[in-house]
């Protein structure tokens, strides 16, 4: 980070670079220079930092269409964008300043508004993916996708949630992607309720190549997954989300920590999300559970959901409380670690349970737990 900063500083100060003498460049260049006008406009009217303004100016010339840029800024302000949000948007898509508000921007915003998105979410989507939602093609792909979501999902709230989770879904040809993938699930015997739930929570899964989706579905069927279970669709999501090399790498890591291939598939069948954790997260969790907690791999494999938990914010603080109580002799050496109580409870329910069970150690428990939670959030 420090090296990057030094390098950037040298670049700006290097007389051979165009970024030299930024202040002189902006205020001594003749106003008739189109490039100078664009840089000045981006800084004074759009709120861009000087360096960002210079970079953006290489992609557009505002000297010939200042009125268009003014109308775009007025449109965005009228839509509820703050100055900082406008600056972020223009940094990502400078060409938006050359858009026709009535021909391109307004129709696209109306599409997003028709979904029922709250204004803060609508603005966030535009800023996050301006190149995708602020072009004319969006007017062709989005309406059919919205209609498709409304047809499959049970309520407008679910449609809104799906779009909020994956707004790029509105840029796909729904017939080539989502519709065909939903049809395959129905043909395989997956209940509509499961399809709807997954489309709401993980819409990205459906808006992918039908060929790749078909292969993932076949692989999951070959593993013996029951299409009537929710885990079936989660398994497809996991298989579709990674390459074979990534899958093999995760298999190697689990085997390195003592799991057999059969145990890995059993764990995957119980909770497919155990294969969705990153290789780094899998390694760190298993290292802690085996080397710090002393758990046997054969025990860990019974609880694959562990891999979807936060090591720092859930597993470690609760295990530290357990270890402290063991050290004090409050918990007997042969007493089992009741997984459902120690790790499955929500934070509030866990504290209520453990403090009620160990009232005399309550203050110490809270101190251990809260101290580590603070460290985890830093």
Coordinates of C-alpha atoms in Angstrom, one line a residue:
X1 CA 0.0 0.0 0.0
X2 CA 2.8 2.4 1.0
X3 CA 4.8 1.4 -2.1
X4 CA 1.8 2.0 -4.3
X5 CA 1.3 5.5 -2.8
X6 CA 5.0 6.4 -3.3
X7 CA 4.9 5.2 -6.9
X8 CA 1.8 7.2 -7.6
X9 CA 3.3 10.3 -6.0
X10 CA 6.4 10.0 -8.2
X11 CA 4.2 9.6 -11.2
X12 CA 2.4 12.9 -10.4
X13 CA 5.6 14.8 -9.7
X14 CA 7.6 13.4 -12.6
X15 CA 8.1 16.2 -15.2
X16 CA 7.8 13.7 -18.0
X17 CA 4.3 12.8 -17.0
X18 CA 1.1 14.6 -18.1
X19 CA 0.0 14.9 -14.4
X20 CA 2.8 17.4 -13.6
X21 CA 1.9 20.8 -12.2
X22 CA -1.8 20.0 -12.0
X23 CA -2.8 23.4 -10.7
X24 CA -0.9 25.2 -13.4
X25 CA -2.3 22.9 -16.0
X26 CA -5.9 23.6 -15.0
X27 CA -5.7 27.3 -14.5
X28 CA -3.2 28.6 -17.1
X29 CA -4.3 26.5 -20.1
X30 CA -6.4 28.6 -22.5
X31 CA -10.1 28.2 -21.9
X32 CA -10.5 27.5 -25.6
X33 CA -8.8 24.1 -25.1
X34 CA -11.6 21.5 -25.3
X35 CA -9.6 19.1 -23.0
X36 CA -9.1 21.9 -20.4
X37 CA -12.8 22.8 -20.5
X38 CA -13.8 19.2 -19.9
X39 CA -11.4 18.8 -16.9
X40 CA -12.6 22.1 -15.4
X41 CA -16.2 21.1 -15.9
X42 CA -15.7 17.7 -14.3
X43 CA -14.1 19.3 -11.2
X44 CA -16.3 22.3 -10.7
X45 CA -19.7 21.0 -11.9
X46 CA -19.4 17.3 -11.2
X47 CA -17.3 17.2 -8.1
X48 CA -14.6 14.9 -9.4
X49 CA -11.1 15.0 -7.8
X50 CA -8.5 16.6 -10.3
X51 CA -6.8 13.3 -11.1
X52 CA -10.1 11.5 -11.7
X53 CA -11.2 14.4 -13.9
X54 CA -8.1 14.2 -16.0
X55 CA -8.6 10.5 -16.5
X56 CA -12.3 10.8 -17.3
X57 CA -11.6 13.7 -19.8
X58 CA -9.6 11.3 -22.0
X59 CA -12.9 9.5 -22.8
X60 CA -15.1 12.5 -23.6
X61 CA -15.2 16.1 -24.9
X62 CA -17.8 18.3 -23.2
X63 CA -16.8 21.5 -24.9
X64 CA -19.2 20.7 -27.8
X65 CA -22.1 19.7 -25.6
X66 CA -22.1 21.5 -22.2
X67 CA -25.9 21.9 -22.3
X68 CA -26.3 18.1 -22.5
X69 CA -24.0 17.6 -19.6
X70 CA -25.9 20.3 -17.6
X71 CA -29.2 18.5 -18.4
X72 CA -27.8 15.2 -17.2
X73 CA -26.7 16.7 -13.9
X74 CA -30.1 18.3 -13.5
X75 CA -31.8 15.0 -14.2
X76 CA -29.6 13.1 -11.7
X77 CA -30.2 15.7 -9.0
X78 CA -33.9 15.5 -9.7
X79 CA -33.7 11.7 -9.2
X80 CA -32.3 12.2 -5.7
X81 CA -28.6 11.7 -6.4
X82 CA -26.3 13.6 -4.0
X83 CA -23.1 15.4 -5.2
X84 CA -20.9 12.6 -4.0
X85 CA -23.1 10.0 -5.7
X86 CA -23.0 11.9 -9.0
X87 CA -19.2 12.1 -8.8
X88 CA -19.0 8.3 -8.2
X89 CA -21.3 7.7 -11.1
X90 CA -19.4 9.9 -13.5
X91 CA -16.0 8.4 -12.4
X92 CA -17.4 5.0 -13.4
X93 CA -19.2 6.1 -16.6
X94 CA -18.0 9.5 -17.8
X95 CA -20.0 9.1 -21.0
X96 CA -23.2 9.4 -19.1
X97 CA -22.7 13.2 -19.4
X98 CA -23.3 12.8 -23.2
X99 CA -26.6 10.9 -22.7
X100 CA -30.0 12.2 -23.7
X101 CA -31.9 12.3 -20.4
X102 CA -35.3 11.8 -22.1
X103 CA -34.2 9.1 -24.7
X104 CA -31.9 7.0 -22.5
X105 CA -31.8 7.8 -18.9
X106 CA -35.5 8.4 -18.1
X107 CA -36.8 5.2 -19.7
X108 CA -34.2 3.2 -17.8
X109 CA -35.0 4.8 -14.5
X110 CA -38.7 4.2 -15.2
X111 CA -38.0 0.5 -15.6
X112 CA -36.2 0.3 -12.3
X113 CA -38.9 2.4 -10.6
X114 CA -41.6 0.0 -12.0
X115 CA -40.1 -2.8 -10.0
X116 CA -40.8 -1.0 -6.8
X117 CA -37.2 -0.5 -5.8
X118 CA -36.8 2.0 -2.9
X119 CA -35.0 5.1 -4.2
X120 CA -31.8 4.4 -2.2
X121 CA -31.6 0.9 -3.7
X122 CA -32.3 2.2 -7.2
X123 CA -29.5 4.8 -6.9
X124 CA -27.1 2.2 -5.5
X125 CA -27.8 -0.1 -8.4
X126 CA -27.2 2.7 -10.9
X127 CA -23.9 3.6 -9.3
X128 CA -22.7 0.0 -8.9
X129 CA -23.5 -1.0 -12.5
X130 CA -23.8 2.1 -14.7
X131 CA -22.4 0.6 -17.8
X132 CA -25.0 -2.1 -17.7
X133 CA -28.2 -0.2 -16.6
X134 CA -27.6 3.1 -18.3
X135 CA -27.5 2.1 -22.0
X136 CA -30.3 1.6 -24.5
X137 CA -29.9 -2.2 -24.6
X138 CA -31.2 -2.2 -21.0
X139 CA -34.6 -1.1 -22.4
X140 CA -34.7 -4.3 -24.4
X141 CA -33.6 -6.9 -21.8
X142 CA -35.0 -5.5 -18.6
X143 CA -38.8 -5.5 -19.2
X144 CA -38.9 -9.2 -20.2
X145 CA -36.7 -10.1 -17.2
X146 CA -39.0 -8.2 -14.8
X147 CA -42.0 -10.0 -16.3
X148 CA -40.3 -13.3 -15.9
X149 CA -39.4 -12.7 -12.3
X150 CA -43.0 -11.6 -11.6
X151 CA -44.3 -14.8 -13.2
X152 CA -42.1 -17.1 -11.2
X153 CA -42.0 -15.4 -7.9
X154 CA -44.9 -15.1 -5.5
X155 CA -44.8 -11.4 -4.6
X156 CA -43.5 -8.0 -5.6
X157 CA -41.3 -8.0 -2.5
X158 CA -39.5 -11.2 -3.8
X159 CA -39.0 -9.6 -7.2
X160 CA -37.5 -6.5 -5.5
X161 CA -35.2 -8.7 -3.4
X162 CA -34.0 -10.7 -6.4
X163 CA -33.2 -7.5 -8.3
X164 CA -31.4 -6.0 -5.3
X165 CA -29.3 -9.1 -4.9
X166 CA -28.4 -9.3 -8.6
X167 CA -29.4 -6.3 -10.7
X168 CA -27.3 -7.6 -13.6
X169 CA -30.1 -10.1 -14.1
X170 CA -32.0 -7.4 -15.9
X171 CA -29.3 -7.2 -18.6
X172 CA -29.6 -10.9 -19.7
X173 CA -31.8 -12.5 -22.4
X174 CA -34.1 -14.3 -20.0
X175 CA -35.1 -16.9 -22.6
X176 CA -31.5 -18.0 -23.2
X177 CA -30.7 -18.1 -19.5
X178 CA -33.2 -18.0 -16.6
X179 CA -36.3 -19.4 -18.3
X180 CA -34.5 -22.4 -19.7
X181 CA -32.8 -23.1 -16.4
X182 CA -36.1 -22.9 -14.4
X183 CA -37.6 -25.3 -17.0
X184 CA -34.8 -27.9 -16.4
X185 CA -35.3 -27.7 -12.6
X186 CA -39.1 -28.3 -13.0
X187 CA -38.4 -31.2 -15.4
X188 CA -36.1 -32.7 -12.8
X189 CA -38.8 -32.6 -10.1
X190 CA -37.7 -29.6 -8.1
X191 CA -40.7 -28.0 -6.3
X192 CA -41.8 -24.6 -7.3
X193 CA -41.4 -23.3 -3.7
X194 CA -37.7 -24.3 -3.8
X195 CA -37.2 -22.7 -7.2
X196 CA -38.8 -19.5 -6.0
X197 CA -36.8 -19.4 -2.8
X198 CA -33.5 -19.8 -4.6
X199 CA -34.4 -17.3 -7.3
X200 CA -35.1 -14.8 -4.6
X201 CA -31.9 -15.5 -2.6
X202 CA -29.5 -16.4 -5.3
X203 CA -30.8 -15.1 -8.7
X204 CA -27.2 -15.2 -10.0
X205 CA -27.5 -19.0 -10.2
X206 CA -30.3 -18.8 -12.8
X207 CA -28.9 -16.1 -15.0
X208 CA -26.0 -18.2 -16.4
X209 CA -25.4 -20.3 -19.5
X210 CA -28.0 -23.1 -19.8
X211 CA -25.3 -25.5 -21.0
X212 CA -23.3 -25.0 -17.8
X213 CA -26.4 -25.1 -15.7
X214 CA -27.4 -28.4 -17.4
X215 CA -24.0 -30.0 -16.6
X216 CA -24.2 -28.9 -12.9
X217 CA -27.7 -30.3 -12.6
X218 CA -26.5 -33.6 -14.1
X219 CA -23.6 -33.8 -11.8
X220 CA -25.8 -33.2 -8.7
X221 CA -28.3 -35.9 -9.9
X222 CA -25.4 -38.3 -10.4
X223 CA -24.3 -37.7 -6.8
X224 CA -27.6 -38.9 -5.6
X225 CA -29.2 -35.6 -4.4
X226 CA -32.9 -35.7 -4.0
X227 CA -34.6 -33.0 -6.2
X228 CA -37.4 -32.6 -3.7
X229 CA -34.9 -31.2 -1.1
X230 CA -33.7 -27.6 -1.0
X231 CA -30.1 -28.9 -0.8
X232 CA -30.5 -30.0 -4.4
X233 CA -30.6 -26.5 -5.7
X234 CA -27.9 -25.3 -3.3
X235 CA -25.7 -28.1 -4.7
X236 CA -26.3 -26.9 -8.2
X237 CA -25.4 -23.3 -7.1
X238 CA -22.2 -24.6 -5.6
X239 CA -21.2 -26.7 -8.6
X240 CA -22.1 -23.9 -11.1
X241 CA -20.2 -21.3 -9.1
X242 CA -16.7 -22.9 -9.4
X243 CA -14.5 -24.5 -12.0
X244 CA -13.4 -28.1 -11.8
X245 CA -9.9 -27.0 -10.7
X246 CA -11.3 -25.0 -7.8
X247 CA -13.5 -28.0 -6.8
X248 CA -10.5 -30.3 -6.9
X249 CA -8.4 -27.9 -4.8
X250 CA -11.1 -27.8 -2.1
X251 CA -11.2 -31.6 -2.2
X252 CA -7.5 -31.7 -1.6
X253 CA -7.7 -29.4 1.3
X254 CA -10.4 -31.4 3.1
X255 CA -8.4 -34.6 2.5
X256 CA -5.3 -33.0 3.8
X257 CA -7.1 -32.4 7.1
X258 CA -8.2 -36.1 7.3
X259 CA -11.4 -36.3 5.4
X260 CA -12.0 -39.1 3.0
X261 CA -13.6 -38.6 -0.4
X262 CA -16.7 -40.3 0.9
X263 CA -16.9 -38.1 3.9
X264 CA -16.5 -35.0 1.8
X265 CA -19.4 -36.1 -0.4
X266 CA -21.5 -36.8 2.7
X267 CA -20.7 -33.4 4.1
X268 CA -21.6 -31.8 0.7
X269 CA -24.9 -33.7 0.7
X270 CA -25.7 -32.4 4.2
X271 CA -24.7 -28.8 3.4
X272 CA -23.5 -27.9 -0.1
X273 CA -22.3 -24.6 1.2
X274 CA -19.3 -26.3 2.7
X275 CA -17.8 -26.3 -0.8
X276 CA -18.6 -22.7 -1.4
X277 CA -16.3 -21.4 1.3
X278 CA -12.9 -20.1 0.0
X279 CA -9.9 -22.3 0.2
X280 CA -8.4 -19.9 2.7
X281 CA -11.5 -20.0 4.9
X282 CA -11.7 -23.8 4.9
X283 CA -8.0 -24.1 5.9
X284 CA -8.3 -21.5 8.7
X285 CA -11.5 -23.1 10.2
X286 CA -10.1 -26.6 10.1
X287 CA -6.8 -25.5 11.5
X288 CA -8.5 -23.9 14.4
X289 CA -10.9 -26.8 15.1
X290 CA -8.2 -29.5 14.8
X291 CA -5.2 -27.8 16.3
X292 CA -6.8 -25.4 18.9
X293 CA -10.0 -27.2 19.8
X294 CA -8.6 -30.7 19.3
X295 CA -11.6 -32.0 17.4
X296 CA -11.3 -35.1 15.3
X297 CA -11.9 -34.8 11.5
X298 CA -14.6 -37.5 11.8
X299 CA -16.5 -35.2 14.3
X300 CA -16.2 -32.1 12.2
X301 CA -17.5 -33.8 9.1
X302 CA -20.8 -34.2 10.8
X303 CA -21.3 -30.4 10.9
X304 CA -20.4 -29.1 7.4
X305 CA -22.4 -26.0 8.1
X306 CA -19.4 -24.8 10.1
X307 CA -17.8 -23.7 6.8
X308 CA -20.5 -21.1 6.3
X309 CA -19.9 -19.5 9.7
X310 CA -17.5 -16.6 10.4
X311 CA -14.4 -17.9 12.1
X312 CA -13.7 -14.6 13.8
X313 CA -17.2 -13.5 14.7
X314 CA -18.8 -16.8 15.7
X315 CA -16.6 -19.8 16.0
X316 CA -13.6 -18.4 17.9
X317 CA -15.4 -16.3 20.5
X318 CA -17.8 -19.0 21.4
X319 CA -15.1 -21.6 21.6
X320 CA -13.0 -19.3 23.8
X321 CA -15.9 -19.2 26.2
X322 CA -16.2 -23.0 26.1
X323 CA -12.4 -23.4 26.8
X324 CA -12.4 -20.9 29.6
X325 CA -15.3 -22.8 31.3
X326 CA -13.4 -26.0 30.8
X327 CA -10.2 -24.5 32.4
X328 CA -12.2 -23.4 35.4
X329 CA -13.6 -26.9 35.8
X330 CA -17.2 -25.7 35.3
X331 CA -17.5 -28.0 32.3
X332 CA -16.4 -31.6 32.9
X333 CA -13.7 -33.0 30.8
X334 CA -16.0 -35.7 29.3
X335 CA -18.8 -33.3 28.6
X336 CA -19.6 -33.1 24.9
X337 CA -19.4 -29.8 23.0
X338 CA -23.1 -29.5 22.1
X339 CA -22.8 -28.1 18.7
X340 CA -26.5 -27.1 18.4
X341 CA -26.2 -24.9 21.5
X342 CA -22.7 -23.5 21.2
X343 CA -22.6 -22.6 17.5
X344 CA -26.0 -22.8 16.0
X345 CA -27.8 -20.3 18.2
X346 CA -28.0 -16.7 17.2
X347 CA -25.8 -14.3 19.1
X348 CA -28.6 -13.1 21.4
X349 CA -29.8 -16.6 22.1
X350 CA -26.3 -18.0 22.6
X351 CA -25.6 -15.4 25.3
X352 CA -28.9 -15.9 27.0
X353 CA -28.3 -19.7 27.1
X354 CA -24.7 -19.7 28.3
X355 CA -25.2 -17.0 30.9
X356 CA -28.2 -18.6 32.3
X357 CA -26.4 -21.9 32.5
X358 CA -23.3 -20.5 34.1
X359 CA -24.6 -17.6 36.2
X360 CA -21.6 -17.4 38.5
X361 CA -19.2 -17.0 35.6
X362 CA -21.5 -14.6 33.7
X363 CA -19.3 -11.5 34.0
X364 CA -16.2 -13.3 33.0
X365 CA -18.0 -15.0 30.1
X366 CA -19.2 -11.6 28.8
X367 CA -15.8 -10.1 29.1
X368 CA -14.1 -12.9 27.1
X369 CA -16.8 -12.9 24.5
X370 CA -17.2 -9.2 24.0
X371 CA -13.4 -8.6 23.9
X372 CA -12.9 -11.0 21.1
X373 CA -16.0 -9.6 19.2
X374 CA -14.5 -6.2 19.4
X375 CA -11.2 -7.5 18.0
X376 CA -13.0 -9.3 15.2
X377 CA -14.7 -6.0 14.1
X378 CA -11.5 -4.0 14.0

